[in-house]
Amino acid sequence: MNRLVDEIQLRVRYSETDQMGTFYNSRALEWFECGRTEWMRNRLGLSYAALEEKGVFLPLVEAHLEFQGGARYDDLLLVNSAAELHGRARFRFDVAITQAEGGRPVVRGYTVHAFTDSRGKPIRPPAWLLELIEKAASTDTPTPVWRPSHTSDDSP
Amino acid sequence: MNRLVDEIQLRVRYSETDQMGTFYNSRALEWFECGRTEWMRNRLGLSYAALEEKGVFLPLVEAHLEFQGGARYDDLLLVNSAAELHGRARFRFDVAITQAEGGRPVVRGYTVHAFTDSRGKPIRPPAWLLELIEKAASTDTPTPVWRPSHTSDDSP
Amino acid sequence: MNRLVDEIQLRVRYSETDQMGTFYNSRALEWFECGRTEWMRNRLGLSYAALEEKGVFLPLVEAHLEFQGGARYDDLLLVNSAAELHGRARFRFDVAITQAEGGRPVVRGYTVHAFTDSRGKPIRPPAWLLELIEKAASTDTPTPVWRPSHTSDDSP
Amino acid sequence: MNRLVDEIQLRVRYSETDQMGTFYNSRALEWFECGRTEWMRNRLGLSYAALEEKGVFLPLVEAHLEFQGGARYDDLLLVNSAAELHGRARFRFDVAITQAEGGRPVVRGYTVHAFTDSRGKPIRPPAWLLELIEKAASTDTPTPVWRPSHTSDDSP
């Protein structure tokens, strides 16, 4: 499976800039979402829209962001996403965003997702989904782009 | 000094919801910003707008979010912010957002800020600003609303 | 009934600015929404959230915006909204946003709304709602803040 | 010149939906911006970022939107943009957004832009820019996607 499917390109929109001249910080979470969407379509072979239609939702329960460098309007960015199960009831994405030209880092971080039904009630992820995820995450997975040493549940 | 100055109210906008029926995750960072803005105006006695006019900028370098519960359109939320210097070159806000009615937690987290000039170049924070911050953070500071056990720089 | 209920105050958020240093254009529609929300709560005596719970939705079908002046981060704005039925199947808001200090105009425009059920299917507005609206719009209504000479259905 | 350069594709982001299940209305203006950005790069041969670097800004002075149909998360949309000078001091884009699959209309409208310097002060557009625009708009221009019968300055 091709590593490229983990990586999407996007351009910084004018609407995503702020008066400091770089992107406003919350946009990074929106770009992370774009990365997840394509990771699921390409690696899982199941779009997140299709997953929701099957009654499985993946709301964020935790997010972490490190801002490493600016990105201006019209800059072309690479969003590199790696995913894995996080215990049996969590799904985690590690994301690194860099400038397409030159590779300068822009922002990195992760999101942790629960499995819920359409009303937000926690569910056990269906077996078929866990299999899909494990297969996708293991097949020729690129070295995770970033592995911070701390997460909210790695305490002993 | 009144604890209330640390706490602002805001209503969830329709534009901040998503098709899951709760607020979209990135909005939390925008609400954190609203909290910081009023914390500075009320506790520091200096608006962030005025600070930027003096040539001091506080871009985010790190953010952490834990999503604890939903919030729907028109829900009234309380944003409780506490701030402190984080070393000599960082400024940190700990934020807890709860439902105004009933107090159910919605999201908590923190943001860490650098001190830069208008071009984003790191600067030593001016002495007068450090004094203002220390005074504001120490005067009758409420118990920090949330103190996670991990941060990016508490490694030994 | 007090004219003030038509008018809300809001501060420009940093997230709403762009690299031109003023607010990004689409934010105006989000501010219009804040005005509608409070108009309905205050003038109609029925929040839009409550209206949706009753199965009546008011999606936008048309919007018009004229940008008259800038507004910077932390500027305090007044959002003045006037509403009226627009035929029997449309609801229209005319909005004017000005600087709270000095009164300089920022943006004005209107939105036209359909009445639909929760699936977006057009419905006849319930009689009780039409009565509420007519009463609210007629009672001591301030002179409409802005009445453009053209709308999509004023053709002869 | 290829008509395709006027047309971009984009997917509806989750962050762009609202609790009604379709896109939030203000996102349409952000999509219009995406269309303009690529129109300028492809038709004008000059990116808007480059134009701003030359000291020419194109702030919105007017926008009009008609919402024709829904668009859900992950829907693929086509944004079709046509542009022309509007008098000597205005630049106008007519935009139509449709579902890529099936062609169902989603939103159409226009934006009118002034020419200003970096401080927002109106300027005469430079001759070289007017030439670029006239050439781009005339060369094999597709039939404008939408021509509403009313604009703010077509009064007699």
PDB file of N, CA and C in Angstrom, chain A residues 68-118:
ATOM      1  N   GLN A  68       4.786  24.883  15.146  1.00  0.00           N
ATOM      2  CA  GLN A  68       6.234  24.892  14.895  1.00  0.00           C
ATOM      3  C   GLN A  68       6.686  25.997  13.962  1.00  0.00           C
ATOM      4  N   GLY A  69       5.771  26.430  13.099  1.00  0.00           N
ATOM      5  CA  GLY A  69       6.158  27.473  12.147  1.00  0.00           C
ATOM      6  C   GLY A  69       4.935  28.048  11.473  1.00  0.00           C
ATOM      7  N   GLY A  70       5.086  29.193  10.870  1.00  0.00           N
ATOM      8  CA  GLY A  70       3.951  29.855  10.248  1.00  0.00           C
ATOM      9  C   GLY A  70       3.570  29.226   8.915  1.00  0.00           C
ATOM     10  N   ALA A  71       2.432  29.595   8.434  1.00  0.00           N
ATOM     11  CA  ALA A  71       1.999  29.241   7.084  1.00  0.00           C
ATOM     12  C   ALA A  71       1.102  30.371   6.634  1.00  0.00           C
ATOM     13  N   ARG A  72       1.403  30.892   5.467  1.00  0.00           N
ATOM     14  CA  ARG A  72       0.686  32.067   4.984  1.00  0.00           C
ATOM     15  C   ARG A  72      -0.386  31.678   3.974  1.00  0.00           C
ATOM     16  N   TYR A  73      -1.244  32.616   3.677  1.00  0.00           N
ATOM     17  CA  TYR A  73      -2.262  32.421   2.647  1.00  0.00           C
ATOM     18  C   TYR A  73      -1.622  31.848   1.383  1.00  0.00           C
ATOM     19  N   ASP A  74      -2.244  30.819   0.838  1.00  0.00           N
ATOM     20  CA  ASP A  74      -1.883  30.210  -0.439  1.00  0.00           C
ATOM     21  C   ASP A  74      -0.682  29.274  -0.329  1.00  0.00           C
ATOM     22  N   ASP A  75      -0.069  29.180   0.851  1.00  0.00           N
ATOM     23  CA  ASP A  75       1.001  28.195   1.021  1.00  0.00           C
ATOM     24  C   ASP A  75       0.424  26.795   0.813  1.00  0.00           C
ATOM     25  N   LEU A  76       1.196  25.962   0.157  1.00  0.00           N
ATOM     26  CA  LEU A  76       0.780  24.580  -0.069  1.00  0.00           C
ATOM     27  C   LEU A  76       1.359  23.734   1.072  1.00  0.00           C
ATOM     28  N   LEU A  77       0.480  23.019   1.768  1.00  0.00           N
ATOM     29  CA  LEU A  77       0.901  22.236   2.933  1.00  0.00           C
ATOM     30  C   LEU A  77       0.710  20.746   2.684  1.00  0.00           C
ATOM     31  N   LEU A  78       1.549  19.948   3.314  1.00  0.00           N
ATOM     32  CA  LEU A  78       1.369  18.501   3.331  1.00  0.00           C
ATOM     33  C   LEU A  78       0.857  18.094   4.699  1.00  0.00           C
ATOM     34  N   VAL A  79      -0.196  17.284   4.694  1.00  0.00           N
ATOM     35  CA  VAL A  79      -0.744  16.777   5.947  1.00  0.00           C
ATOM     36  C   VAL A  79      -0.509  15.269   5.972  1.00  0.00           C
ATOM     37  N   ASN A  80       0.359  14.856   6.864  1.00  0.00           N
ATOM     38  CA  ASN A  80       0.746  13.457   6.948  1.00  0.00           C
ATOM     39  C   ASN A  80       0.103  12.839   8.180  1.00  0.00           C
ATOM     40  N   SER A  81      -0.705  11.810   7.975  1.00  0.00           N
ATOM     41  CA  SER A  81      -1.471  11.208   9.076  1.00  0.00           C
ATOM     42  C   SER A  81      -1.126   9.738   9.246  1.00  0.00           C
ATOM     43  N   ALA A  82      -0.950   9.325  10.468  1.00  0.00           N
ATOM     44  CA  ALA A  82      -0.789   7.905  10.795  1.00  0.00           C
ATOM     45  C   ALA A  82      -1.816   7.584  11.872  1.00  0.00           C
ATOM     46  N   ALA A  83      -2.367   6.373  11.847  1.00  0.00           N
ATOM     47  CA  ALA A  83      -3.432   6.053  12.791  1.00  0.00           C
ATOM     48  C   ALA A  83      -3.175   4.708  13.442  1.00  0.00           C
ATOM     49  N   GLU A  84      -3.761   4.528  14.595  1.00  0.00           N
ATOM     50  CA  GLU A  84      -3.684   3.232  15.262  1.00  0.00           C
ATOM     51  C   GLU A  84      -4.758   3.142  16.329  1.00  0.00           C
ATOM     52  N   LEU A  85      -5.107   1.919  16.678  1.00  0.00           N
ATOM     53  CA  LEU A  85      -6.006   1.728  17.808  1.00  0.00           C
ATOM     54  C   LEU A  85      -5.247   2.106  19.068  1.00  0.00           C
ATOM     55  N   HIS A  86      -5.978   2.597  20.036  1.00  0.00           N
ATOM     56  CA  HIS A  86      -5.382   3.107  21.264  1.00  0.00           C
ATOM     57  C   HIS A  86      -6.171   2.422  22.358  1.00  0.00           C
ATOM     58  N   GLY A  87      -5.691   1.285  22.782  1.00  0.00           N
ATOM     59  CA  GLY A  87      -6.556   0.417  23.577  1.00  0.00           C
ATOM     60  C   GLY A  87      -7.622  -0.148  22.663  1.00  0.00           C
ATOM     61  N   ARG A  88      -8.680  -0.640  23.235  1.00  0.00           N
ATOM     62  CA  ARG A  88      -9.751  -1.247  22.429  1.00  0.00           C
ATOM     63  C   ARG A  88     -10.872  -0.257  22.145  1.00  0.00           C
ATOM     64  N   ALA A  89     -10.831   0.864  22.843  1.00  0.00           N
ATOM     65  CA  ALA A  89     -11.984   1.762  22.734  1.00  0.00           C
ATOM     66  C   ALA A  89     -11.603   3.157  22.244  1.00  0.00           C
ATOM     67  N   ARG A  90     -10.360   3.296  21.770  1.00  0.00           N
ATOM     68  CA  ARG A  90      -9.923   4.596  21.289  1.00  0.00           C
ATOM     69  C   ARG A  90      -9.204   4.424  19.951  1.00  0.00           C
ATOM     70  N   PHE A  91      -9.276   5.464  19.162  1.00  0.00           N
ATOM     71  CA  PHE A  91      -8.646   5.487  17.843  1.00  0.00           C
ATOM     72  C   PHE A  91      -7.803   6.764  17.836  1.00  0.00           C
ATOM     73  N   ARG A  92      -6.541   6.631  17.440  1.00  0.00           N
ATOM     74  CA  ARG A  92      -5.667   7.784  17.544  1.00  0.00           C
ATOM     75  C   ARG A  92      -5.000   8.120  16.214  1.00  0.00           C
ATOM     76  N   PHE A  93      -4.951   9.400  15.906  1.00  0.00           N
ATOM     77  CA  PHE A  93      -4.248   9.878  14.715  1.00  0.00           C
ATOM     78  C   PHE A  93      -3.077  10.754  15.132  1.00  0.00           C
ATOM     79  N   ASP A  94      -1.935  10.472  14.562  1.00  0.00           N
ATOM     80  CA  ASP A  94      -0.772  11.353  14.728  1.00  0.00           C
ATOM     81  C   ASP A  94      -0.562  12.092  13.419  1.00  0.00           C
ATOM     82  N   VAL A  95      -0.446  13.381  13.506  1.00  0.00           N
ATOM     83  CA  VAL A  95      -0.442  14.196  12.301  1.00  0.00           C
ATOM     84  C   VAL A  95       0.748  15.147  12.304  1.00  0.00           C
ATOM     85  N   ALA A  96       1.360  15.294  11.138  1.00  0.00           N
ATOM     86  CA  ALA A  96       2.414  16.296  10.976  1.00  0.00           C
ATOM     87  C   ALA A  96       2.110  17.101   9.728  1.00  0.00           C
ATOM     88  N   ILE A  97       2.085  18.403   9.887  1.00  0.00           N
ATOM     89  CA  ILE A  97       1.845  19.286   8.741  1.00  0.00           C
ATOM     90  C   ILE A  97       3.121  20.058   8.462  1.00  0.00           C
ATOM     91  N   THR A  98       3.508  20.015   7.182  1.00  0.00           N
ATOM     92  CA  THR A  98       4.745  20.691   6.783  1.00  0.00           C
ATOM     93  C   THR A  98       4.489  21.515   5.522  1.00  0.00           C
ATOM     94  N   GLN A  99       5.384  22.435   5.257  1.00  0.00           N
ATOM     95  CA  GLN A  99       5.339  23.183   4.004  1.00  0.00           C
ATOM     96  C   GLN A  99       5.707  22.244   2.865  1.00  0.00           C
ATOM     97  N   ALA A 100       4.891  22.218   1.804  1.00  0.00           N
ATOM     98  CA  ALA A 100       5.188  21.338   0.670  1.00  0.00           C
ATOM     99  C   ALA A 100       6.522  21.715   0.043  1.00  0.00           C
ATOM    100  N   GLU A 101       6.796  22.998  -0.002  1.00  0.00           N
ATOM    101  CA  GLU A 101       8.049  23.451  -0.576  1.00  0.00           C
ATOM    102  C   GLU A 101       9.064  23.673   0.534  1.00  0.00           C
ATOM    103  N   GLY A 102      10.080  22.849   0.569  1.00  0.00           N
ATOM    104  CA  GLY A 102      11.133  23.038   1.557  1.00  0.00           C
ATOM    105  C   GLY A 102      10.977  22.173   2.795  1.00  0.00           C
ATOM    106  N   GLY A 103       9.731  21.754   3.085  1.00  0.00           N
ATOM    107  CA  GLY A 103       9.532  20.807   4.171  1.00  0.00           C
ATOM    108  C   GLY A 103       9.542  21.383   5.569  1.00  0.00           C
ATOM    109  N   ARG A 104       9.577  22.682   5.702  1.00  0.00           N
ATOM    110  CA  ARG A 104       9.600  23.300   7.026  1.00  0.00           C
ATOM    111  C   ARG A 104       8.370  22.876   7.821  1.00  0.00           C
ATOM    112  N   PRO A 105       8.550  22.425   9.078  1.00  0.00           N
ATOM    113  CA  PRO A 105       7.399  21.999   9.876  1.00  0.00           C
ATOM    114  C   PRO A 105       6.481  23.164  10.244  1.00  0.00           C
ATOM    115  N   VAL A 106       5.196  22.875  10.269  1.00  0.00           N
ATOM    116  CA  VAL A 106       4.188  23.900  10.570  1.00  0.00           C
ATOM    117  C   VAL A 106       3.465  23.577  11.885  1.00  0.00           C
ATOM    118  N   VAL A 107       2.921  22.395  11.960  1.00  0.00           N
ATOM    119  CA  VAL A 107       2.246  22.008  13.194  1.00  0.00           C
ATOM    120  C   VAL A 107       2.221  20.489  13.258  1.00  0.00           C
ATOM    121  N   ARG A 108       2.327  19.944  14.459  1.00  0.00           N
ATOM    122  CA  ARG A 108       2.201  18.508  14.644  1.00  0.00           C
ATOM    123  C   ARG A 108       1.342  18.278  15.868  1.00  0.00           C
ATOM    124  N   GLY A 109       0.799  17.086  15.952  1.00  0.00           N
ATOM    125  CA  GLY A 109      -0.054  16.816  17.091  1.00  0.00           C
ATOM    126  C   GLY A 109      -0.790  15.515  16.920  1.00  0.00           C
ATOM    127  N   TYR A 110      -1.742  15.283  17.782  1.00  0.00           N
ATOM    128  CA  TYR A 110      -2.531  14.058  17.657  1.00  0.00           C
ATOM    129  C   TYR A 110      -3.954  14.338  18.100  1.00  0.00           C
ATOM    130  N   THR A 111      -4.836  13.465  17.668  1.00  0.00           N
ATOM    131  CA  THR A 111      -6.216  13.473  18.156  1.00  0.00           C
ATOM    132  C   THR A 111      -6.556  12.058  18.597  1.00  0.00           C
ATOM    133  N   VAL A 112      -7.329  11.959  19.662  1.00  0.00           N
ATOM    134  CA  VAL A 112      -7.813  10.669  20.156  1.00  0.00           C
ATOM    135  C   VAL A 112      -9.336  10.675  20.048  1.00  0.00           C
ATOM    136  N   HIS A 113      -9.879   9.587  19.533  1.00  0.00           N
ATOM    137  CA  HIS A 113     -11.304   9.505  19.228  1.00  0.00           C
ATOM    138  C   HIS A 113     -11.958   8.345  19.964  1.00  0.00           C
ATOM    139  N   ALA A 114     -13.172   8.586  20.444  1.00  0.00           N
ATOM    140  CA  ALA A 114     -13.983   7.512  21.016  1.00  0.00           C
ATOM    141  C   ALA A 114     -14.816   6.878  19.902  1.00  0.00           C
ATOM    142  N   PHE A 115     -15.413   5.749  20.200  1.00  0.00           N
ATOM    143  CA  PHE A 115     -16.405   5.150  19.306  1.00  0.00           C
ATOM    144  C   PHE A 115     -17.767   5.356  19.967  1.00  0.00           C
ATOM    145  N   THR A 116     -18.689   5.994  19.253  1.00  0.00           N
ATOM    146  CA  THR A 116     -20.024   6.205  19.824  1.00  0.00           C
ATOM    147  C   THR A 116     -21.096   5.896  18.780  1.00  0.00           C
ATOM    148  N   ASP A 117     -22.335   5.816  19.260  1.00  0.00           N
ATOM    149  CA  ASP A 117     -23.453   5.734  18.320  1.00  0.00           C
ATOM    150  C   ASP A 117     -23.863   7.149  17.922  1.00  0.00           C
ATOM    151  N   SER A 118     -24.941   7.256  17.168  1.00  0.00           N
ATOM    152  CA  SER A 118     -25.309   8.561  16.615  1.00  0.00           C
ATOM    153  C   SER A 118     -25.727   9.551  17.700  1.00  0.00           C
TER     154      SER A 118
END
